[in-house]
């Protein structure tokens, strides 16, 4: 109260003075003394000088951070920095990136501001959205289909009595939680907190009208796609890691993988064929639900400004320069489904600390055989979290198409009622996955898995289905036998019933949100029964409609997440299995001599007689 009275009799402080005061507070509270010295040295060495003003240019920042040309994100990241650098007077953006402005950029983009302001992630998301958005009322208007329903369940236009509205992946439809109910005309929460921290209540008069309202703000789709490429690229970045160490990720096939993954992630935000940009409600909802860690890679990237190569305290003055640190491969093994871009995509919602440089290929259907026995021998002894990835091609669903053979047999085990497919992509390529922290085991009366289990889709649409605490039917593994009704892997379904239930029905009971693979790993089915409200897993936040994808499996992989201890235990088990198999082979065949063994098999009538086996006749 006293501060308000003292403000009335004098002119308010200038923006420059308040900015300098806040920057000094951030620097003092959020940086160590060594980081601050290093930052000033980096800025001094990079800054251009004009009319007594030192500032950083776009190409200077791009070169220093080693942003590769292949992702085309230099202009986007500079736009973000120029906006954030104007904090807390965002109406003055874009800012000239001087010393104080770069302090704002580093503090906010690395979330160090929490030490001073103590605000939550929602405020930062709103600020980052504004830093990427353009304000154009014509651009922000979502076109209408005039009542024409979209194909393949991608969008459905329905009349609710008030007028036709978009359902499904509507650009600005989904919003939930009190956190999102913000007055779009108010100043961002971080700005208010900054003014309060300066103890200048007169600055709070900037509540309304200082920045364009969010309803007119849109992130252009192409700009966001470029940013996604950069975020995928920097996701595995560690503290003080150089981006040049990952240059192979933005060339050749790896760059193609990055672009394909970026397109899948972008589809969760927008249908680029229908709308030119992403609105705030969609942006906020999707990031909260599907990719809360999407911006984590910006922290080590921006923190490069805090480490000066001229201040290397790990060597004596005039001594030899330390050799550059060799970077451990992000992905130690090669897979058909998994690659470095997919690993980065997974880190958007799973802890990167358990993924990068810590995943090992345990099972590959293409190499180890598409059988449950091979799956069991390769996966069951891994005592740490695992990632199951399955890819396939969507089964035809056109009118008049009739399935035959194994496909027909699989489809007869599914309920006759089905939903439209989950996306309208033309290629029909699908990739689903499962993250489970508990070791795999045979399912008898109950499923395994915990509340940290995730079911997800990676392609062609990025989607995540977290587990529910109210239903424990997470994962089941059931091998073929006379005592079980259905063999295979089921996620989100109740355990297969015994032989009595099998006599009553040959149809699988699909969970509300579920993934089913048959016992031969030939076919699969993913279901999102949005109307039901969910079961063991929550329904899709990104697609608010019922959908189902039936597909033929092309690849199946399981990756172990863990350290050297788990890998050593698994390797020892595989070595033991190999020794046991060799011992059994020698016992069965005698000497181990190939010619003698062949003669023995011929005498038994097992080979060389044009028969499939021996005879009792």
XYZ file of C-alpha atoms in Angstrom:
617
model
C 0.000 0.000 0.000
C 2.780 2.401 0.896
C 4.434 1.676 -2.444
C 1.274 2.737 -4.275
C 1.218 6.082 -2.464
C 4.854 6.781 -3.242
C 4.269 6.053 -6.943
C 1.594 8.716 -7.272
C 3.850 11.700 -6.737
C 6.593 10.877 -9.230
C 7.035 9.803 -12.800
C 6.994 6.032 -13.336
C 10.356 4.365 -13.984
C 11.196 3.825 -17.628
C 10.920 0.449 -19.304
C 14.702 0.397 -19.638
C 15.231 0.937 -15.908
C 12.747 -1.734 -14.871
C 14.150 -4.169 -17.426
C 17.672 -3.622 -16.136
C 16.508 -4.104 -12.554
C 14.732 -7.356 -13.367
C 17.680 -8.612 -15.438
C 20.039 -7.907 -12.537
C 17.736 -9.832 -10.205
C 17.551 -12.785 -12.595
C 21.326 -12.784 -13.060
C 21.981 -12.632 -9.322
C 19.458 -15.286 -8.314
C 19.397 -17.656 -11.310
C 23.039 -17.790 -12.460
C 26.120 -18.880 -10.577
C 28.983 -16.399 -10.455
C 30.979 -18.541 -12.882
C 28.039 -18.782 -15.295
C 27.585 -15.025 -15.185
C 31.264 -14.359 -15.920
C 31.181 -16.879 -18.754
C 27.949 -15.428 -20.176
C 29.380 -11.903 -20.275
C 32.479 -13.190 -22.045
C 30.384 -15.055 -24.639
C 28.171 -12.023 -25.246
C 31.164 -9.710 -25.574
C 32.786 -11.988 -28.129
C 29.623 -12.381 -30.234
C 27.939 -8.985 -30.067
C 27.813 -6.479 -32.894
C 28.288 -2.843 -31.976
C 26.240 0.037 -33.326
C 25.575 3.484 -31.818
C 26.849 2.422 -28.389
C 24.543 -0.602 -28.415
C 25.833 -4.166 -28.304
C 23.439 -6.789 -29.598
C 23.246 -10.263 -31.157
C 22.039 -10.882 -34.703
C 20.149 -13.877 -36.067
C 23.029 -15.378 -38.033
C 25.391 -14.868 -35.070
C 23.094 -16.828 -32.750
C 22.564 -19.558 -35.353
C 26.311 -20.005 -35.847
C 27.076 -19.989 -32.127
C 24.369 -22.529 -31.298
C 25.302 -24.541 -34.431
C 21.702 -24.694 -35.619
C 21.920 -26.813 -38.791
C 20.697 -25.382 -42.081
C 18.844 -28.628 -42.792
C 16.099 -27.912 -40.234
C 15.573 -24.301 -41.336
C 14.783 -23.129 -37.806
C 17.218 -20.215 -37.388
C 14.599 -17.544 -38.080
C 12.049 -19.271 -35.810
C 14.372 -19.532 -32.817
C 15.461 -15.915 -33.323
C 11.814 -14.809 -33.399
C 11.231 -16.622 -30.092
C 14.272 -15.016 -28.485
C 13.366 -11.541 -29.742
C 9.930 -11.861 -28.168
C 11.034 -13.377 -24.856
C 13.861 -10.842 -24.673
C 11.269 -8.043 -24.382
C 10.029 -9.501 -21.076
C 8.291 -8.142 -19.041
C 7.225 -5.430 -21.528
C 6.060 -7.821 -24.228
C 4.220 -5.049 -26.040
C 7.678 -3.749 -27.035
C 8.592 -6.977 -28.841
C 10.557 -7.759 -30.891
C 13.454 -6.665 -28.727
C 17.003 -5.881 -29.695
C 18.938 -8.700 -28.048
C 21.310 -6.812 -25.789
C 22.868 -8.095 -22.579
C 19.780 -7.627 -20.370
C 17.501 -9.072 -23.042
C 19.634 -12.210 -23.339
C 19.445 -12.625 -19.572
C 15.641 -12.719 -19.964
C 15.919 -15.254 -22.807
C 18.185 -17.634 -20.905
C 16.286 -17.350 -17.619
C 12.839 -17.960 -19.111
C 13.661 -20.508 -21.813
C 15.572 -22.674 -19.308
C 12.844 -22.230 -16.632
C 15.340 -20.766 -14.166
C 12.821 -17.985 -13.556
C 11.087 -20.251 -11.031
C 13.732 -19.294 -8.469
C 12.530 -15.691 -8.580
C 8.948 -15.782 -9.849
C 7.767 -19.241 -8.774
C 5.162 -19.592 -11.522
C 4.093 -22.834 -13.176
C 4.553 -24.386 -16.592
C 1.241 -23.022 -17.891
C 2.567 -19.459 -17.839
C 5.691 -20.451 -19.762
C 3.627 -22.298 -22.375
C 1.551 -19.191 -22.911
C 4.665 -17.055 -23.278
C 6.280 -19.488 -25.714
C 3.076 -19.606 -27.737
C 3.068 -15.829 -28.042
C 6.728 -15.905 -29.070
C 5.841 -18.145 -32.024
C 2.503 -16.621 -32.981
C 1.477 -14.034 -35.514
C -1.529 -11.788 -34.994
C -3.718 -11.774 -38.069
C -7.500 -12.049 -37.734
C -7.859 -13.422 -41.270
C -5.178 -16.046 -40.675
C -6.664 -17.082 -37.338
C -10.094 -17.853 -38.760
C -10.677 -21.604 -39.113
C -12.344 -22.464 -42.420
C -15.585 -24.408 -42.341
C -16.571 -27.435 -44.390
C -20.133 -26.124 -44.657
C -21.616 -29.298 -43.233
C -19.674 -31.772 -45.362
C -18.323 -34.613 -43.217
C -14.654 -35.430 -43.558
C -13.628 -38.906 -44.689
C -12.215 -41.615 -42.450
C -13.491 -40.161 -39.209
C -10.866 -37.446 -39.227
C -13.418 -34.697 -38.754
C -17.160 -34.823 -38.347
C -19.372 -31.775 -38.638
C -22.545 -32.010 -36.632
C -25.419 -29.657 -35.903
C -26.053 -29.110 -32.194
C -29.041 -26.830 -32.684
C -26.953 -23.692 -32.491
C -25.078 -24.180 -35.721
C -22.658 -26.565 -37.302
C -19.438 -27.084 -35.381
C -16.297 -29.128 -35.875
C -15.695 -32.197 -33.768
C -12.662 -34.443 -33.518
C -9.406 -32.724 -34.319
C -10.908 -29.249 -34.326
C -8.300 -26.533 -34.067
C -9.758 -24.677 -31.103
C -12.293 -27.052 -29.586
C -10.564 -29.044 -26.852
C -9.881 -27.345 -23.554
C -10.145 -28.625 -20.013
C -9.155 -27.723 -16.478
C -9.362 -24.487 -14.548
C -5.760 -23.732 -15.472
C -6.817 -23.041 -19.050
C -9.667 -20.665 -18.174
C -7.625 -17.507 -18.603
C -8.843 -14.111 -19.674
C -7.206 -13.680 -23.025
C -7.041 -9.899 -22.546
C -4.934 -10.100 -19.382
C -1.185 -9.839 -19.238
C 0.564 -13.201 -18.919
C 0.968 -14.556 -15.394
C 4.749 -14.389 -15.580
C 4.569 -10.708 -16.483
C 2.367 -9.948 -13.481
C 4.726 -11.894 -11.241
C 7.672 -9.960 -12.639
C 6.017 -6.599 -11.909
C 5.175 -7.748 -8.392
C 8.760 -8.881 -7.822
C 9.926 -5.384 -8.779
C 7.572 -3.993 -6.092
C 6.298 -1.441 -8.562
C 2.525 -1.715 -8.473
C 2.096 1.047 -11.018
C 3.312 -1.369 -13.682
C 0.232 -3.486 -13.029
C -1.797 -0.900 -14.895
C -0.567 -2.655 -18.055
C -3.112 -5.426 -17.487
C -5.216 -4.861 -20.593
C -4.483 -3.807 -24.100
C -0.678 -4.137 -23.933
C -0.504 -7.193 -26.169
C -2.867 -8.521 -28.861
C -5.485 -10.929 -27.538
C -4.847 -14.640 -27.941
C -7.987 -15.231 -29.975
C -6.271 -13.479 -32.882
C -2.961 -15.332 -32.421
C -1.941 -18.254 -34.618
C 1.342 -20.129 -34.997
C 1.878 -20.657 -38.750
C 2.030 -24.371 -39.509
C 5.261 -24.156 -41.501
C 7.038 -22.245 -38.729
C 5.967 -24.775 -36.134
C 7.096 -27.655 -38.327
C 10.559 -26.062 -38.536
C 10.608 -25.702 -34.772
C 9.578 -29.355 -34.367
C 12.542 -30.393 -36.504
C 14.834 -28.443 -34.195
C 13.199 -29.775 -31.015
C 13.564 -33.357 -32.255
C 17.172 -32.667 -33.195
C 18.166 -31.140 -29.840
C 16.162 -33.563 -27.657
C 19.193 -35.789 -26.837
C 21.430 -32.786 -26.159
C 23.283 -32.939 -22.851
C 24.856 -30.134 -20.858
C 27.630 -28.491 -22.915
C 27.096 -30.950 -25.780
C 27.895 -29.507 -29.177
C 25.195 -29.807 -31.820
C 27.896 -30.574 -34.372
C 28.321 -33.944 -32.639
C 24.847 -34.854 -33.926
C 25.327 -33.570 -37.467
C 24.691 -37.032 -38.908
C 21.086 -36.746 -37.649
C 20.310 -34.013 -40.187
C 21.631 -35.593 -43.349
C 20.520 -38.350 -45.698
C 18.072 -40.887 -44.342
C 18.268 -39.456 -40.810
C 16.960 -36.094 -42.017
C 14.133 -37.928 -43.777
C 13.289 -39.654 -40.485
C 13.233 -36.303 -38.678
C 10.852 -34.814 -41.237
C 8.528 -37.813 -41.125
C 8.359 -37.744 -37.318
C 7.834 -33.960 -37.311
C 4.845 -34.388 -39.629
C 3.332 -37.002 -37.289
C 3.729 -34.695 -34.287
C 2.340 -31.729 -36.231
C -0.852 -33.683 -37.026
C -1.648 -33.728 -33.305
C -1.860 -29.923 -33.396
C -3.471 -29.185 -36.734
C -4.789 -30.463 -40.022
C -2.526 -28.459 -42.330
C -4.879 -28.981 -45.256
C -7.705 -27.199 -43.473
C -6.084 -24.496 -41.369
C -2.947 -22.397 -41.749
C -2.057 -22.282 -38.073
C -2.316 -23.471 -34.478
C -4.405 -21.627 -31.927
C -3.549 -21.341 -28.246
C -6.161 -23.668 -26.773
C -5.109 -26.508 -29.026
C -1.424 -25.765 -28.423
C -1.867 -25.713 -24.659
C -4.047 -28.821 -24.465
C -1.892 -30.993 -26.718
C 1.369 -30.105 -25.008
C -0.067 -30.708 -21.549
C -1.539 -34.082 -22.444
C 0.681 -35.565 -25.143
C 4.131 -33.997 -24.976
C 4.871 -32.188 -21.693
C 8.641 -32.427 -22.274
C 8.687 -31.123 -25.847
C 10.655 -27.979 -24.946
C 13.182 -29.685 -22.631
C 15.871 -29.675 -25.306
C 15.872 -25.878 -25.358
C 17.487 -25.786 -21.908
C 20.898 -27.297 -22.822
C 20.771 -25.487 -26.166
C 20.300 -22.009 -24.689
C 22.664 -22.747 -21.802
C 25.498 -22.754 -24.323
C 25.622 -19.017 -23.658
C 26.734 -19.801 -20.093
C 29.870 -21.720 -21.059
C 32.724 -19.755 -22.583
C 35.489 -21.605 -24.391
C 37.841 -18.834 -23.288
C 37.270 -19.724 -19.635
C 38.275 -23.383 -19.507
C 39.065 -24.039 -15.872
C 39.869 -27.689 -16.525
C 43.378 -26.895 -17.781
C 46.263 -24.739 -16.595
C 47.130 -21.498 -18.275
C 49.312 -22.004 -21.351
C 48.792 -25.755 -20.972
C 47.577 -28.160 -23.643
C 43.999 -27.854 -24.805
C 41.839 -30.709 -23.587
C 40.664 -33.032 -26.377
C 37.018 -32.647 -27.359
C 34.607 -34.882 -25.494
C 33.516 -37.850 -27.573
C 29.787 -38.262 -27.770
C 28.257 -41.661 -27.028
C 25.777 -42.753 -29.710
C 22.213 -41.743 -28.932
C 21.027 -45.183 -30.061
C 23.424 -48.062 -29.516
C 21.617 -50.651 -31.638
C 19.896 -50.437 -34.989
C 16.251 -51.266 -35.512
C 13.678 -51.275 -38.255
C 11.157 -49.139 -36.376
C 13.350 -47.342 -33.867
C 15.756 -44.632 -34.963
C 17.156 -41.477 -33.365
C 14.195 -39.372 -34.529
C 11.666 -41.804 -33.019
C 13.697 -41.841 -29.791
C 13.435 -38.041 -29.665
C 9.689 -38.296 -30.285
C 9.381 -40.684 -27.333
C 11.294 -38.232 -25.117
C 8.487 -35.703 -25.583
C 6.429 -37.716 -23.060
C 8.855 -40.231 -21.501
C 11.944 -39.340 -19.416
C 14.853 -38.745 -21.779
C 17.274 -39.853 -19.055
C 16.056 -43.441 -19.483
C 16.015 -43.323 -23.294
C 19.025 -41.612 -24.840
C 22.137 -43.831 -24.793
C 20.284 -46.286 -22.537
C 18.028 -48.279 -24.886
C 19.041 -51.698 -26.180
C 17.331 -53.877 -28.743
C 16.070 -57.007 -27.000
C 13.809 -58.507 -29.641
C 13.213 -57.949 -33.342
C 10.596 -59.949 -35.198
C 12.547 -59.687 -38.433
C 15.723 -61.115 -36.877
C 14.435 -63.352 -34.083
C 11.222 -64.622 -35.651
C 7.606 -63.569 -35.210
C 6.778 -66.043 -32.462
C 5.756 -65.737 -28.846
C 8.418 -68.243 -27.841
C 11.193 -66.141 -29.321
C 9.657 -63.024 -27.764
C 9.631 -64.717 -24.355
C 13.250 -65.874 -24.522
C 14.505 -62.427 -25.531
C 12.385 -60.151 -23.324
C 11.260 -61.889 -20.140
C 14.586 -61.639 -18.289
C 14.982 -57.896 -18.716
C 14.550 -56.405 -15.224
C 13.950 -52.803 -16.222
C 11.367 -50.847 -18.257
C 10.747 -51.898 -21.856
C 9.394 -50.283 -24.992
C 7.328 -52.371 -27.403
C 6.972 -50.914 -30.901
C 4.783 -52.462 -33.590
C 4.322 -51.146 -37.107
C 2.056 -52.325 -39.873
C -0.154 -51.461 -42.793
C -3.840 -50.757 -42.350
C -6.147 -53.517 -43.565
C -8.490 -52.440 -46.352
C -11.947 -51.379 -45.266
C -13.458 -50.341 -48.571
C -17.015 -51.500 -49.313
C -17.027 -54.839 -51.084
C -13.567 -55.904 -49.878
C -13.518 -59.484 -48.600
C -10.658 -60.842 -46.522
C -9.429 -64.435 -46.817
C -7.050 -66.817 -45.104
C -5.221 -65.726 -41.951
C -6.612 -62.205 -42.231
C -10.171 -63.512 -42.229
C -9.431 -65.772 -39.256
C -8.096 -62.803 -37.274
C -11.012 -60.534 -38.145
C -13.526 -63.145 -36.989
C -12.045 -62.865 -33.478
C -12.889 -59.141 -33.334
C -16.310 -57.727 -32.474
C -18.477 -57.171 -35.536
C -19.137 -53.567 -34.548
C -16.243 -51.368 -35.554
C -15.417 -47.687 -35.806
C -13.955 -45.550 -38.558
C -10.194 -45.434 -38.866
C -8.130 -43.053 -36.788
C -6.629 -40.936 -39.554
C -7.138 -40.181 -43.204
C -3.549 -40.776 -44.320
C -3.239 -42.355 -47.731
C -0.258 -44.637 -47.096
C -1.979 -46.601 -44.333
C 1.276 -47.012 -42.366
C 0.751 -47.282 -38.604
C 3.056 -47.455 -35.591
C 1.848 -48.099 -32.044
C 3.788 -48.650 -28.850
C 3.768 -49.559 -25.191
C 5.960 -48.460 -22.300
C 5.857 -50.761 -19.265
C 8.139 -50.484 -16.249
C 7.500 -53.989 -14.877
C 9.182 -57.148 -16.255
C 7.153 -59.179 -18.733
C 5.502 -62.391 -17.531
C 2.840 -64.902 -18.466
C -0.714 -63.839 -17.779
C -2.815 -66.190 -15.713
C -5.612 -64.531 -13.778
C -4.541 -60.908 -13.893
C -2.592 -58.519 -16.090
C 0.759 -56.953 -15.265
C 1.980 -53.374 -15.485
C 1.630 -50.334 -13.250
C 0.108 -46.893 -13.270
C 3.172 -45.561 -15.114
C 2.339 -47.706 -18.171
C 1.780 -45.786 -21.416
C 0.011 -46.836 -24.592
C 0.804 -44.577 -27.525
C 0.728 -44.056 -31.272
C 3.691 -42.614 -33.162
C 2.623 -42.767 -36.804
C 0.861 -41.253 -38.714
C -0.543 -39.356 -35.727
C 1.254 -38.674 -32.448
C -1.044 -39.635 -29.570
C -0.571 -40.785 -25.979
C -2.960 -42.768 -23.788
C -1.873 -42.694 -20.113
C -2.936 -45.488 -17.806
C -5.910 -45.181 -15.495
C -5.790 -45.976 -11.796
C -9.357 -47.321 -11.759
C -8.721 -50.274 -14.107
C -5.654 -52.539 -13.782
C -6.017 -54.473 -17.059
C -2.789 -53.061 -18.457
C -0.835 -55.804 -20.260
C -1.334 -59.536 -20.842
C 0.918 -62.119 -22.521
C -0.824 -65.413 -23.268
C 0.725 -68.242 -25.268
C -1.460 -70.648 -27.266
C -2.925 -73.497 -25.217
C -6.115 -75.491 -24.783
C -6.810 -73.624 -21.537
C -6.955 -70.122 -22.999
C -9.456 -68.561 -25.330
C -7.077 -66.220 -27.193
C -3.320 -66.118 -27.493
C -1.178 -63.069 -28.092
C -0.394 -59.736 -26.477
C -3.239 -57.560 -25.255
C -2.944 -54.053 -23.847
C -5.933 -52.509 -22.113
C -8.044 -55.703 -22.302
C -9.235 -58.038 -19.591
C -7.173 -61.264 -19.322
C -8.175 -64.054 -21.757
C -10.831 -66.334 -20.294
C -10.496 -70.073 -19.632
C -11.690 -72.910 -21.813
C -15.325 -72.717 -20.603
C -15.645 -69.122 -21.807
C -13.860 -70.074 -25.009
C -16.646 -72.505 -25.833
C -19.192 -69.729 -25.448
C -17.426 -67.129 -27.583
C -14.480 -66.913 -29.937
C -14.545 -63.111 -29.944
C -11.925 -61.043 -28.132
C -13.244 -58.622 -25.529
C -11.612 -55.367 -26.560
C -10.895 -52.729 -23.946
C -12.168 -49.178 -24.417
C -8.629 -48.112 -25.322
C -6.655 -51.164 -26.349
C -4.018 -52.750 -28.567
C -4.281 -56.429 -29.505
C -1.694 -58.576 -31.330
C -2.611 -62.131 -32.311
C -0.590 -65.174 -31.205
C 1.370 -65.367 -34.449
C 2.180 -61.629 -34.486
C 0.643 -61.337 -37.947
C -2.199 -58.930 -37.240
C -3.156 -56.268 -34.742
C -6.019 -53.995 -33.773
C -6.025 -50.656 -31.966
C -9.265 -49.247 -30.531
C -10.170 -45.872 -29.048
C -13.764 -46.046 -27.825
C -14.066 -42.385 -26.923
C -17.767 -42.657 -26.142
C -17.115 -45.172 -23.363
C -14.899 -42.774 -21.416
C -11.911 -45.124 -21.240
C -10.824 -48.203 -19.317
C -7.312 -49.224 -18.313
C -6.088 -46.298 -20.444
C -7.548 -42.844 -20.976
C -9.129 -41.994 -24.304
C -7.509 -39.706 -26.827
C -7.328 -36.018 -25.969
C -6.342 -35.129 -29.532
C -9.111 -37.052 -31.326
C -12.478 -36.811 -29.627
C -14.237 -39.552 -31.542
C -14.446 -43.341 -31.709
C -11.895 -44.938 -34.029
C -10.271 -48.288 -34.712
C -7.300 -49.324 -36.828
C -6.880 -52.951 -37.936
C -3.504 -53.705 -39.458
C -1.127 -56.354 -40.727
C 2.097 -56.424 -38.700
C 5.262 -55.662 -40.664
C 7.709 -55.149 -37.775
C 7.749 -55.781 -34.058
C 10.527 -54.673 -31.699
C 11.137 -54.560 -27.951
C 13.743 -52.230 -26.513
C 15.110 -52.380 -22.994
C 15.502 -49.110 -21.108
C 18.197 -49.216 -18.481
C 21.871 -49.149 -17.705
C 24.835 -51.464 -17.969
C 23.675 -53.599 -15.026
C 20.480 -54.675 -16.781
C 22.307 -55.225 -20.076
C 24.946 -57.412 -18.370
C 22.275 -59.525 -16.677
C 20.459 -60.007 -19.983
C 23.670 -60.881 -21.848
C 24.566 -63.476 -19.214
C 21.129 -65.060 -19.557
C 21.419 -65.212 -23.359
C 24.880 -66.799 -23.054
C 23.502 -69.379 -20.640
C 20.643 -70.195 -23.041
C 23.115 -70.603 -25.905
C 25.258 -73.006 -23.878
C 22.212 -75.013 -22.843
C 20.991 -75.237 -26.432
C 24.404 -76.422 -27.614
C 24.574 -78.976 -24.826
C 21.146 -80.354 -25.732
C 22.128 -80.512 -29.390
C 25.232 -82.569 -28.611
C 23.354 -84.881 -26.268
C 20.648 -85.515 -28.872
C 23.024 -86.027 -31.770
C 25.905 -87.718 -30.010
C 29.413 -86.699 -31.092
C 28.617 -83.408 -32.736
C 30.224 -84.662 -35.962
C 28.072 -83.337 -38.823
C 28.383 -86.390 -41.101
C 27.746 -88.832 -38.283
C 24.774 -86.798 -37.115
C 23.345 -86.776 -40.653
C 23.664 -90.540 -40.926
C 21.916 -90.889 -37.579
C 19.020 -88.693 -38.743
C 18.698 -90.646 -42.011
C 18.526 -93.921 -40.102
C 15.760 -92.426 -38.001
C 13.881 -91.493 -41.169
C 13.914 -87.787 -40.348
C 15.813 -86.530 -43.392
C 16.756 -87.722 -46.855
C 13.679 -89.905 -47.417
C 11.217 -87.340 -48.857
C 9.090 -87.548 -45.755
C 8.208 -85.019 -43.122
C 9.145 -87.314 -40.250
C 9.637 -90.824 -38.987
C 7.030 -93.544 -39.233
C 5.769 -96.217 -36.893
C 4.698 -98.372 -39.803
